[in-house]
Coordinates of C-alpha atoms and ligand atoms in Angstrom, one line a residue:
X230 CA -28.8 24.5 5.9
X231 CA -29.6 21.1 4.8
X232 CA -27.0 19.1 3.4
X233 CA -25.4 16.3 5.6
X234 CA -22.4 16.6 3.6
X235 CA -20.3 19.0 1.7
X236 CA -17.7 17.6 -1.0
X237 CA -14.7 20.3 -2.2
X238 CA -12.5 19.8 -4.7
X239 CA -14.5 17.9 -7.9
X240 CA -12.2 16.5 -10.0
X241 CA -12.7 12.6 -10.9
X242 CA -12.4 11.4 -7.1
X243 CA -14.4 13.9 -5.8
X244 CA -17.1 14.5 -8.2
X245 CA -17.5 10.4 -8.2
X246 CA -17.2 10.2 -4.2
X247 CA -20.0 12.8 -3.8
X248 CA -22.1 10.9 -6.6
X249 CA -21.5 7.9 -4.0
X250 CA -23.1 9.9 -1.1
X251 CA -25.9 11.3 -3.2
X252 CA -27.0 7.7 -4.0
X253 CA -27.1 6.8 -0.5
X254 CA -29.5 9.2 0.0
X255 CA -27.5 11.9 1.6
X256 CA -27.6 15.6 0.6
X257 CA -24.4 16.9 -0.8
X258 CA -23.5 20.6 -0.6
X259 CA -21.0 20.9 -4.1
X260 CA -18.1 23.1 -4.5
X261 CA -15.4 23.5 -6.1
X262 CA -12.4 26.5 -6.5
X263 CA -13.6 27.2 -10.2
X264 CA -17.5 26.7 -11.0
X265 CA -16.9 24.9 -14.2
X266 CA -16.5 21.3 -12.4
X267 CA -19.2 21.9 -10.4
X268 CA -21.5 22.6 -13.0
X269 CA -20.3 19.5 -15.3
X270 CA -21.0 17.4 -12.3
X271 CA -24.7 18.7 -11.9
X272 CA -25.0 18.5 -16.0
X273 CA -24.4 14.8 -16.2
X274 CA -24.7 13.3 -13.0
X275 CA -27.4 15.9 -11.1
X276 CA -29.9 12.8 -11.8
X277 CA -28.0 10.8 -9.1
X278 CA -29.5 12.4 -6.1
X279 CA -29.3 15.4 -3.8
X280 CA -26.9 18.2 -4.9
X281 CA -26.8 21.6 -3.5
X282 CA -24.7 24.3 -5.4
X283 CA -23.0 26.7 -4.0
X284 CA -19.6 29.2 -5.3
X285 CA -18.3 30.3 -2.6
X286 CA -16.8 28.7 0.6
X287 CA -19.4 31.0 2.5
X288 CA -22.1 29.3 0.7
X289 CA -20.7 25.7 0.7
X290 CA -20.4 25.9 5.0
X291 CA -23.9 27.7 5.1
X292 CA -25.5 24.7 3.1
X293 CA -24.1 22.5 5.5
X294 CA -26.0 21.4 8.8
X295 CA -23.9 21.0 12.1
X296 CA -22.1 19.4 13.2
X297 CA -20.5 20.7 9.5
X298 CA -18.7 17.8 7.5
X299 CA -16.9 18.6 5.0
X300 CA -14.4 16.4 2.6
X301 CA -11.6 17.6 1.1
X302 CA -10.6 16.1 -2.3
X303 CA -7.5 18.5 -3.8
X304 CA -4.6 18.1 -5.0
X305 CA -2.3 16.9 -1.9
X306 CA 0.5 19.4 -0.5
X307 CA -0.1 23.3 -0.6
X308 CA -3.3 22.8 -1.9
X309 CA -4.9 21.0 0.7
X310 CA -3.1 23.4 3.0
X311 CA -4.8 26.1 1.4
X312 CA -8.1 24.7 1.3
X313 CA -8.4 23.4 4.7
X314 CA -7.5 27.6 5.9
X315 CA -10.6 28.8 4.0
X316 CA -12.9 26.2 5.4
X317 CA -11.1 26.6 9.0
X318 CA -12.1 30.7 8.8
X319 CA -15.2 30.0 8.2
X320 CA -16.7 27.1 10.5
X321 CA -16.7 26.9 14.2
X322 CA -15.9 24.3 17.1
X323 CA -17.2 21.5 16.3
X324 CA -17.1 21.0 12.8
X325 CA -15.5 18.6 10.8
X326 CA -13.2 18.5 8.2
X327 CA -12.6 15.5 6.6
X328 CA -8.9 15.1 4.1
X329 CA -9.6 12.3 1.5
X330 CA -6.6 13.1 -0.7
X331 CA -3.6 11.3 -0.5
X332 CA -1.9 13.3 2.3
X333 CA 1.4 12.1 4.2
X334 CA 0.8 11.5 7.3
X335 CA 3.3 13.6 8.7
X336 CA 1.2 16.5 7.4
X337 CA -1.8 15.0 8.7
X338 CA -0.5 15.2 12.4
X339 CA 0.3 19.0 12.0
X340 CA -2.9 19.8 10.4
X341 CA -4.7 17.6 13.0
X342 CA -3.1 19.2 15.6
X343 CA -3.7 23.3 14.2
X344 CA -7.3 22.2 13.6
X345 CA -7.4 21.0 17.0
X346 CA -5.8 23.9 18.8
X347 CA -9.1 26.2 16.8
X348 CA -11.7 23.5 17.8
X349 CA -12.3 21.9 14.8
X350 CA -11.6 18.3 14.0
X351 CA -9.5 16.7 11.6
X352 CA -9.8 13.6 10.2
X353 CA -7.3 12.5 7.6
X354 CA -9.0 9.8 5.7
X355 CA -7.1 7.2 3.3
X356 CA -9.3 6.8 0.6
X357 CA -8.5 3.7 -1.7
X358 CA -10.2 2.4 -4.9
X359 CA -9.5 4.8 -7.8
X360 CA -12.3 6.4 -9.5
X361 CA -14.0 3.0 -9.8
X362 CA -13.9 2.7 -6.3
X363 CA -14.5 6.1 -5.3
X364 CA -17.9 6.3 -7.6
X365 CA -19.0 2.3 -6.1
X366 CA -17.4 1.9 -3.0
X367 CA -14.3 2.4 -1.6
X368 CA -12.0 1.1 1.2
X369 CA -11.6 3.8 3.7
X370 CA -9.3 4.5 6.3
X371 CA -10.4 7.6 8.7
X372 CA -8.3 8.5 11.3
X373 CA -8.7 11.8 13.4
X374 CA -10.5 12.1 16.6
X375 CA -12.8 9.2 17.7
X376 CA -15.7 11.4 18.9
X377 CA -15.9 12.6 15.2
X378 CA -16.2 9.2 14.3
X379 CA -19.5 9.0 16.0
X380 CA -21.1 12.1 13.3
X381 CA -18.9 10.6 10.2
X382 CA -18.4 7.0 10.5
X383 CA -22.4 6.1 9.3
X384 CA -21.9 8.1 6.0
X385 CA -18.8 6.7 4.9
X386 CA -19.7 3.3 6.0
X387 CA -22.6 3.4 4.0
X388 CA -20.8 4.4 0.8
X389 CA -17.7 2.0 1.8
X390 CA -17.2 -1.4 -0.3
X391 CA -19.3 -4.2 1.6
X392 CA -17.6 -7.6 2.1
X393 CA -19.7 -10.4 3.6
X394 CA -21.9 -7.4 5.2
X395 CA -19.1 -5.7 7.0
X396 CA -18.0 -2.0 5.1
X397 CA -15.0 -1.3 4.4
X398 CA -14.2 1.1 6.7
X399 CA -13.6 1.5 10.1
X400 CA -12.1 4.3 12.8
X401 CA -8.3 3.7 12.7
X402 CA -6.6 5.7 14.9
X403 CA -5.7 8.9 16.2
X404 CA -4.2 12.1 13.7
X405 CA -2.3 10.8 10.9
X406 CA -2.8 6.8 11.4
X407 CA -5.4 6.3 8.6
X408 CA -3.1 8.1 6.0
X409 CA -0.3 6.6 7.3
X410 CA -2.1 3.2 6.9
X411 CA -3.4 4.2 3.6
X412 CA 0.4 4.6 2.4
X413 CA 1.7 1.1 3.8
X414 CA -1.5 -0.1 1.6
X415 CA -0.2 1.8 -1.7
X416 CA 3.4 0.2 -0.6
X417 CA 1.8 -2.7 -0.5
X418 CA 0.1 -2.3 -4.0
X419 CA 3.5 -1.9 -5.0
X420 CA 4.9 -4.9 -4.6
X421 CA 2.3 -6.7 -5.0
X422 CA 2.4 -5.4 -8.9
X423 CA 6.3 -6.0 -8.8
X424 CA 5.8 -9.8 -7.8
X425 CA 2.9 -10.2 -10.5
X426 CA 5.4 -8.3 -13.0
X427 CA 8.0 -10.7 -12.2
X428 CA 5.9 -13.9 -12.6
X429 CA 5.0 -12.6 -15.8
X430 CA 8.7 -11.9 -17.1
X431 CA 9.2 -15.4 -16.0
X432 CA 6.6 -16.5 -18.3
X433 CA 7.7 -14.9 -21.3
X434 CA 11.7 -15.1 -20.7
X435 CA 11.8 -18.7 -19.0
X436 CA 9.0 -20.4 -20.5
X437 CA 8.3 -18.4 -24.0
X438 CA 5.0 -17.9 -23.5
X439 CA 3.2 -14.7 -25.6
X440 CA 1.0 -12.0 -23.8
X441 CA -2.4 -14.3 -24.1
X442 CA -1.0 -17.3 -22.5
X443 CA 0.4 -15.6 -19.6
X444 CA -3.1 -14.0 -19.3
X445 CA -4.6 -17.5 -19.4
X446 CA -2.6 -18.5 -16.2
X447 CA -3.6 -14.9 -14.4
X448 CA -7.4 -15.8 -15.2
X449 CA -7.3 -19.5 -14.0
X450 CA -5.1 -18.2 -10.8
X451 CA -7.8 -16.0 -10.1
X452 CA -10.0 -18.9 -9.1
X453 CA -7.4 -20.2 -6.5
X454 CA -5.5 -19.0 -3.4
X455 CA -4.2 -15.6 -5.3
X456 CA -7.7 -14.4 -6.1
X457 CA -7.5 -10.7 -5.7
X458 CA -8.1 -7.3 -8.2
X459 CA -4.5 -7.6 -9.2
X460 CA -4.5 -10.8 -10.3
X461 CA -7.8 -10.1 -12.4
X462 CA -6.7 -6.7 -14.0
X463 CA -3.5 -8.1 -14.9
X464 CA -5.3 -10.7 -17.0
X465 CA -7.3 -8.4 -18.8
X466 CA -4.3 -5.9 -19.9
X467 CA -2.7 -8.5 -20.7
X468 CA -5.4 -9.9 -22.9
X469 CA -5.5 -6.3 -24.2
X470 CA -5.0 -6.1 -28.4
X471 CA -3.4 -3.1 -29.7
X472 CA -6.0 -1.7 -32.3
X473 CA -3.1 -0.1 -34.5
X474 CA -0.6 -2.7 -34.8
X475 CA -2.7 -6.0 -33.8
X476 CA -0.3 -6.8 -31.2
X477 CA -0.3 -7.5 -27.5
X478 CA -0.6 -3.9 -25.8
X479 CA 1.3 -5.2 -23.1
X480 CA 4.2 -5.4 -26.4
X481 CA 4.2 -1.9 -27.9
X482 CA 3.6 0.0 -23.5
X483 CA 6.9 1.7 -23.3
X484 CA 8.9 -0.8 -20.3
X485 CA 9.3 2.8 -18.1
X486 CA 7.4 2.5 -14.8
X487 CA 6.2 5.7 -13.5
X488 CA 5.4 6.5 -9.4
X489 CA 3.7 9.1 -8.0
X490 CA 5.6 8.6 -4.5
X491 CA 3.1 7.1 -2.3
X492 CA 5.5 3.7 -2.3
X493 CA 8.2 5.7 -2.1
X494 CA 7.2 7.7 1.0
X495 CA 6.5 4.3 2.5
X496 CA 10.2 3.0 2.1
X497 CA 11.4 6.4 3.7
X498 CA 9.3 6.2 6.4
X499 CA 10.4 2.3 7.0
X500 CA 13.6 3.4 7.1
X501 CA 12.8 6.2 9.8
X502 CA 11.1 3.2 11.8
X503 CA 14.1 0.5 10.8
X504 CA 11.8 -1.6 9.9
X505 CA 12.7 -4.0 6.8
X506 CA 10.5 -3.9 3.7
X507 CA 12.8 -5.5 1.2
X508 CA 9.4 -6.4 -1.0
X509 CA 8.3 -2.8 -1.4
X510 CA 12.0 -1.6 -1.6
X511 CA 12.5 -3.8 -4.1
X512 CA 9.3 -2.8 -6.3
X513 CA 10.3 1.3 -6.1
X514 CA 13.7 0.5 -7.0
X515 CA 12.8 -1.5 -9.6
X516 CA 10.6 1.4 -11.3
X517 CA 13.5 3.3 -10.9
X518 CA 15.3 0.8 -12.8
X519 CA 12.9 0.4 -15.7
X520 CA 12.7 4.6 -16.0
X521 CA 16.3 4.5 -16.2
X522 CA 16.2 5.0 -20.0
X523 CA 19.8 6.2 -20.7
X524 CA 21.5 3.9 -18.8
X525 CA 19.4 0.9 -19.8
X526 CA 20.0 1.8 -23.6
X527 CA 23.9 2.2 -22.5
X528 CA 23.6 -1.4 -21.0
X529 CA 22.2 -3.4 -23.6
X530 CA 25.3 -5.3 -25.0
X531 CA 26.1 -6.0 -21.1
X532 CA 27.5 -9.6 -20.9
X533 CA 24.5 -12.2 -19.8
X534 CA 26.6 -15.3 -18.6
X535 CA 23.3 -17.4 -18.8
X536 CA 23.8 -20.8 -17.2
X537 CA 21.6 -23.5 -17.8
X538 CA 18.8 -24.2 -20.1
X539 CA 15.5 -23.1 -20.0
X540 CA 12.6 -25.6 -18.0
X541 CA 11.0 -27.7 -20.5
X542 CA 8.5 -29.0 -17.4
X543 CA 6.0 -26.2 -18.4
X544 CA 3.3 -27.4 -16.1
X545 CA 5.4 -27.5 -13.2
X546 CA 7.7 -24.4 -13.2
X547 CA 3.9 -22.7 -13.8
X548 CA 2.7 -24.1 -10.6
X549 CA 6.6 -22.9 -9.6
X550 CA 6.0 -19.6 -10.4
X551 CA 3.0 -19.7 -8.7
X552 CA 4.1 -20.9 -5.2
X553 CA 7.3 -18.1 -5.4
X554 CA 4.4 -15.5 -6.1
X555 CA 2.4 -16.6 -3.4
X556 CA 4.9 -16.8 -0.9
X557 CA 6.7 -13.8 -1.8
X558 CA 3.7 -12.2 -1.1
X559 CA 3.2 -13.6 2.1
X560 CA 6.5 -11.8 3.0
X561 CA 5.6 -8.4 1.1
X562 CA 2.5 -8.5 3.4
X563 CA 4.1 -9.6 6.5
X564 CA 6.7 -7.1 5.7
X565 CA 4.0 -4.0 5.5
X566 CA 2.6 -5.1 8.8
X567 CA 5.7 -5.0 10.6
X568 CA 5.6 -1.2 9.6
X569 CA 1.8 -1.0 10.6
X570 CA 2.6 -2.3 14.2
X571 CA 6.0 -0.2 14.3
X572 CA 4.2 3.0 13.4
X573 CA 1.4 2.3 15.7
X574 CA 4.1 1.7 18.4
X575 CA 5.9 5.0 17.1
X576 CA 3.1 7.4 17.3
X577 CA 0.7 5.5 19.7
X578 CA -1.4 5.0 17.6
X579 CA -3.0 1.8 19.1
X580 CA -3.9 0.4 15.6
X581 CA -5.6 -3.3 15.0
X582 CA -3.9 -5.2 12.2
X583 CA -7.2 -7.2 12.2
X584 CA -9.1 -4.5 11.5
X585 CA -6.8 -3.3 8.7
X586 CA -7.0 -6.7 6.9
X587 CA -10.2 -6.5 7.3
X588 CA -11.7 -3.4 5.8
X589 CA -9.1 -4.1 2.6
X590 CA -10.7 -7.0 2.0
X591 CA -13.2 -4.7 -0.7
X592 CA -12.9 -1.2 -2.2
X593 CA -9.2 -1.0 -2.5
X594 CA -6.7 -2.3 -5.0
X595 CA -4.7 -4.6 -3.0
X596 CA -8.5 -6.4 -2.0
X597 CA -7.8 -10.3 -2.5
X598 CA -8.8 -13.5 -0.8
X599 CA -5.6 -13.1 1.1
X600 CA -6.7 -11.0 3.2
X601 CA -9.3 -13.1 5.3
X602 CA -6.5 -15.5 5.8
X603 CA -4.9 -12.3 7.6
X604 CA -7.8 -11.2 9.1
X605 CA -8.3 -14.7 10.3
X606 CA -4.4 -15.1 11.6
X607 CA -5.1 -11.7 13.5
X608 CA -7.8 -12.9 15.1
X609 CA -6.8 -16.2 16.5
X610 CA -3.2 -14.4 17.6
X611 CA -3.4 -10.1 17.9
X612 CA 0.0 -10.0 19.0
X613 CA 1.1 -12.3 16.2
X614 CA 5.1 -11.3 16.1
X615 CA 5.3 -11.8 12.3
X616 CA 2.4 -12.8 9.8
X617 CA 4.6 -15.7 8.3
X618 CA 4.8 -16.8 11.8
X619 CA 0.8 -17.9 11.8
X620 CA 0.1 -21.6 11.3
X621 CA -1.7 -20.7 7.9
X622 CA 1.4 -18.9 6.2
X623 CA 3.9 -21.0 8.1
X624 CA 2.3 -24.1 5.8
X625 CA 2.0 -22.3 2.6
X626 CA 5.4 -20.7 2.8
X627 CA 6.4 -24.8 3.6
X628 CA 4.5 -25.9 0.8
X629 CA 5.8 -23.5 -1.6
X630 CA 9.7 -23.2 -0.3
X631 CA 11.2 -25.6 -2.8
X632 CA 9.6 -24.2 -5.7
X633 CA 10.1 -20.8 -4.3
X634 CA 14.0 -21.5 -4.3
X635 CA 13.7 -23.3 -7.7
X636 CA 12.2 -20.0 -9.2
X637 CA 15.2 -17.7 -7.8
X638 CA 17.7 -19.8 -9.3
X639 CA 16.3 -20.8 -12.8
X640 CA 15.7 -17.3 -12.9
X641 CA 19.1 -16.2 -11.7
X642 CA 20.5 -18.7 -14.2
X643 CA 19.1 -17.4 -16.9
X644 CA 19.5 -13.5 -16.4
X645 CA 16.0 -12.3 -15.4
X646 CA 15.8 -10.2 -12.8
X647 CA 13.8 -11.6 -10.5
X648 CA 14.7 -9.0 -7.1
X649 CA 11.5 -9.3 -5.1
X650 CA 11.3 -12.6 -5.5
X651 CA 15.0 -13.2 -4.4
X652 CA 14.9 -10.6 -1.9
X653 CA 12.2 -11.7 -0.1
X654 CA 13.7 -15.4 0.0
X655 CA 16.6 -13.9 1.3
X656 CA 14.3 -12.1 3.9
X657 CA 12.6 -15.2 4.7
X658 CA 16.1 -17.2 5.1
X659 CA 17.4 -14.2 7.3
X660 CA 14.3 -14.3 10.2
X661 CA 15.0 -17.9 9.9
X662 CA 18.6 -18.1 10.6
X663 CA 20.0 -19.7 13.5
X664 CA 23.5 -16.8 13.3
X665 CA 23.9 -13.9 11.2
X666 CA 27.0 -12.6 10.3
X667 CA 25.7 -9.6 12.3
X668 CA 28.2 -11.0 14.7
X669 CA 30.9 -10.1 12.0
X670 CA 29.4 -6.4 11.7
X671 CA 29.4 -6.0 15.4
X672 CA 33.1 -6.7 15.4
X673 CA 33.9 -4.3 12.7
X674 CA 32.3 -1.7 14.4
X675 CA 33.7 -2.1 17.4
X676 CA 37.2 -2.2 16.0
X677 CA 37.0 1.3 14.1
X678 CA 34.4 3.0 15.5
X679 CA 35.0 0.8 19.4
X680 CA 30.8 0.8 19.5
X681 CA 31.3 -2.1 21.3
X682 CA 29.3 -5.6 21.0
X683 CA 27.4 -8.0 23.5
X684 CA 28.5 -11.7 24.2
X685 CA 26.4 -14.6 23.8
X686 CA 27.6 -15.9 27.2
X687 CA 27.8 -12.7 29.3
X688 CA 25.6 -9.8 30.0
X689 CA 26.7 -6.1 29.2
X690 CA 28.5 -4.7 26.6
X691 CA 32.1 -5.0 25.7
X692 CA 35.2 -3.7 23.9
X693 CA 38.3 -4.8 22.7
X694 CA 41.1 -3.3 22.6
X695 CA 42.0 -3.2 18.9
X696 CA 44.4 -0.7 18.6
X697 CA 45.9 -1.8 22.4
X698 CA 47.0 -5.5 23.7
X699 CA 43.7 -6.9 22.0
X700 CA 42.2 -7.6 25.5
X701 CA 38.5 -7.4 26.0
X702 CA 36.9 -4.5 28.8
X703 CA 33.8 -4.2 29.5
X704 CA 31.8 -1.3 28.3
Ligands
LIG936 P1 -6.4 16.1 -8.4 O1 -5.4 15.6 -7.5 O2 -6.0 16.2 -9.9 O3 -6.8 17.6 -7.9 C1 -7.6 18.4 -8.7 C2 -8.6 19.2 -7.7 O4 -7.8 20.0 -6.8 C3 -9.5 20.2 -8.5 O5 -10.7 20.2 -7.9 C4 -8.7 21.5 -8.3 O6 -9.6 22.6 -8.5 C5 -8.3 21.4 -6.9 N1 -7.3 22.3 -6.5 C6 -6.0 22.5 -6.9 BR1 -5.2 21.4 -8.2 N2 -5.3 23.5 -6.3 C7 -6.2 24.0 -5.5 C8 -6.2 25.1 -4.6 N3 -5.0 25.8 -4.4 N4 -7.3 25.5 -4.0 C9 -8.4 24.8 -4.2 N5 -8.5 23.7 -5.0 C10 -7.5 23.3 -5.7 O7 -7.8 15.4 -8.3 P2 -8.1 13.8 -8.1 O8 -7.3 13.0 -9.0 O9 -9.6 13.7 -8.2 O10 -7.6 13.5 -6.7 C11 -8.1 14.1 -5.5 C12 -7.3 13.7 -4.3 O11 -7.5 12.3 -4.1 C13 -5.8 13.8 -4.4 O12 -5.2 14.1 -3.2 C14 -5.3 12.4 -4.8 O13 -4.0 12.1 -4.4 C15 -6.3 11.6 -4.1 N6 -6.6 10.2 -4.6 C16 -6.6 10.0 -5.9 C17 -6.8 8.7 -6.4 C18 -6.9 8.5 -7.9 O14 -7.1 7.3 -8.3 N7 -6.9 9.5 -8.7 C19 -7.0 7.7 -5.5 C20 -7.0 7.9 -4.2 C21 -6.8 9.2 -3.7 P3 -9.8 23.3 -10.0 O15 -10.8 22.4 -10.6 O16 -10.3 24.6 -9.6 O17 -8.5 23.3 -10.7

């Protein structure tokens, strides 16, 4: 036994995850359910280091030395489930088994806790960066059993992103925490690439602009305070020229957003926690919106009632468009964060929203120059109530209110949809309020369903009597 590492499952995240440990030196024990990736691996990429090749699951745990660590990269669901049975049958206390796939969390805790209960540990790691990533560095986010950190955390470190010297990757938190943080991230992601999607209908409903001048503004922003991988891949497809028709790819992509449920678990699990993400609700829905074929083509003669003309101040509504992006994001952020802190709170997890901001900082999708500003506003307050509440976002969100509201009007004006935008000025005009109509919702309930309400000059709770004399009685 001589391999420090075992890698199952060797499709393109696995196969380019175990390059990434072979070319930090480590021995990696290969294997996969069928022989054929495994081979095709060792073809073209054997040159990159240290492989050992094994067939069966017997063979893969024998190459391994102990403590055993192995990393699972399957398909997520049964497969996993199935995968992490035959490894459990044949290692012993001890060991570790590592999940890199893109498990929810909820699964994470039961697997955590029937690995536990045979002596193993479990550590469900979110692993973040696509194949690119995977193959040069990813951001990772290992949860699982913090003595197992101890064996594990030195390997993925060393094949984490880097940022400033510092990997991108760090022990999260107990059972499920890294997958669950791994998911806010990919809800994250998703509005992120909403706000960027509405900035650029903006640009090419409001102001007229074609595919390459819109990428123009993406590559100068990505010299400014909205430097991130976004930003810069959104440039470049939009830059992108269709070899067959000599258009714009961006023009001939079908305008059907597809999702492969990672933002939508996050929603459903905000929910659960009650905690509003109105930025990443927004972004699912509106994929659910754009793949609404039928009813789109149903829709199309739908009355506009456009008000207003379109800006002719092409320099300003830019920067516009650029301060309602920037602060929406603020609020997407801020937003994911609350559901960190809940979860954390939820599951006692214990989790460091520093740390968090931190280690995405490189490796993953949503890495941007945002993100030290978090890590920073972390650091000088760790029990920050809300991100837009630190001195640093409080200003930009000042900076950029006016143009924000400008945006969600001209844009409301002139029929784009523009619903992260507007719901996250909405969200931002709601924490602000001095009186919700709450107070109005309280009273409804308490008149048909008597769930009674609290007085802002009393304590306790009260009821009126609705269907009575109307007098008030104390609950
Ligand atoms: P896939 O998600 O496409 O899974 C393919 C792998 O799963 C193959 O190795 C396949 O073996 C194996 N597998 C299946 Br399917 N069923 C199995 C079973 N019952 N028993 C054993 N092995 C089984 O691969 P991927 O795109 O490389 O992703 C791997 C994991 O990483 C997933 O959980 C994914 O969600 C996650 N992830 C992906 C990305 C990304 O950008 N693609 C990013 C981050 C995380 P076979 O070769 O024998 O069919």
């Amino acid at each position: 036994a001589r391999a420090q590492i075992g890698v199952t499952g060797l499709a393109v995240m696995g196969s380019n995850i175990a390059r990434n440990f072979a070319r930090h030196g480590y021995t990696v024990a290969l294997h996969n359910r069928s022989i054929g990736k495994t081979d095709a691996l060792l073809a073209e990429h054997g040159g990159d280091g240290d492989f050992v090749r094994t067939e069966t699951v017997e063979e893969f745990v024998a190459a391994l030395e102990k403590p055993r660590r192995v990393l699972i990269m399957v398909k997520a669901g049964d497969a996993t489930d199935a995968v992490i049975e035959e490894l459990a049958a044949a290692m012993e206390p001890g060991d570790i088994i590592i999940d890199g796939g893109n498990a929810l969390y909820t699964d994470t805790i039961r697997r955590e806790a029937a690995m536990k209960a045979r002596g193993l540990n479990f550590v469900g790691a979110g692993i973040s960066g696509g194949e690119e990533g995977a193959l040069n560095g990813p951001a990772i986010m290992p949860g699982g059993p913090k003595e197992s950190y101890e064996s594990l955390g030195p390997l993925l470190e060393s094949i984490a992103a880097q940022v400033d010297g510092v990997p991108c990757c760090t022990h999260i938190g107990p059972d499920g925490s890294g997958h669950f943080v791994k998911m806010v991230h990919n809800g994250i992601e998703y509005a992120d690439m909403q706000l960027i999607g509405e900035a650029y209908n903006l640009f090419r409903d409001a102001l007229g602009f074609d595919a390459k001048q819109i990428a123009d503004v993406f590559t100068q922003w990505n010299s400014g305070d909205l430097e991130s991988y976004l930003v810069e891949i959104t440039a470049e497809v939009l830059n992108q020229v269709d070899a067959k028709t000599g258009q714009p790819l961006v023009d001939v992509i079908v305008d059907a957003a597809e999702q492969k449920g990672t933002g939508r678990w996050t929603v459903k699990s905000a929910l659960d926690l009650g905690i509003p993400v109105t930025g990443i609700a927004e972004a699912v829905f509106a994929r659910a919106l754009s793949g609404s074929r039928t009813q789109r083509a149903a829709a199309k003669g739908l009355a506009s009632g456009v008000l207003g003309e379109k800006p002719t101040d092409v320099a300003e509504f830019t920067e516009a468009i650029r301060q309602a992006l920037y602060a929406s994001k603020i609020v997407a952020y801020a937003q994911g964060f609350d559901q960190i802190a809940a979860g954390s709170a939820e599951y006692n997890w214990d989790l460091h929203p520093g740390d968090l901001a931190t280690i995405w900082r490189g490796g993953c999708i949503i890495r941007a120059r945002f993100l030290n500003r978090i890590k920073e506003a972390y650091e000088a307050d760790p029990s920050l109530p809300s991100l837009i509440l630190a001195p640093y976002f409080r200003e930009a969100i000042e900076t950029a209110i006016d143009s924000w509201r400008r945006v969600v009007v001209v844009a409301t004006q002139l029929g784009i949809p523009v619903p992260a935008f507007a719901s996250s000025l909405s969200y931002y005009d709601g924490l602000r309020a001095e009186r919700l109509p709450a107070a109005l919702t309280q009273g409804q309930r308490d008149f048909f369903g008597a769930h009674t309400y609290e007085r802002i000059d009393a304590e306790g709770k009260y009821h009126t009597l609705w269907s009575g004399d109307r007098s008030e009685v104390q609950a």
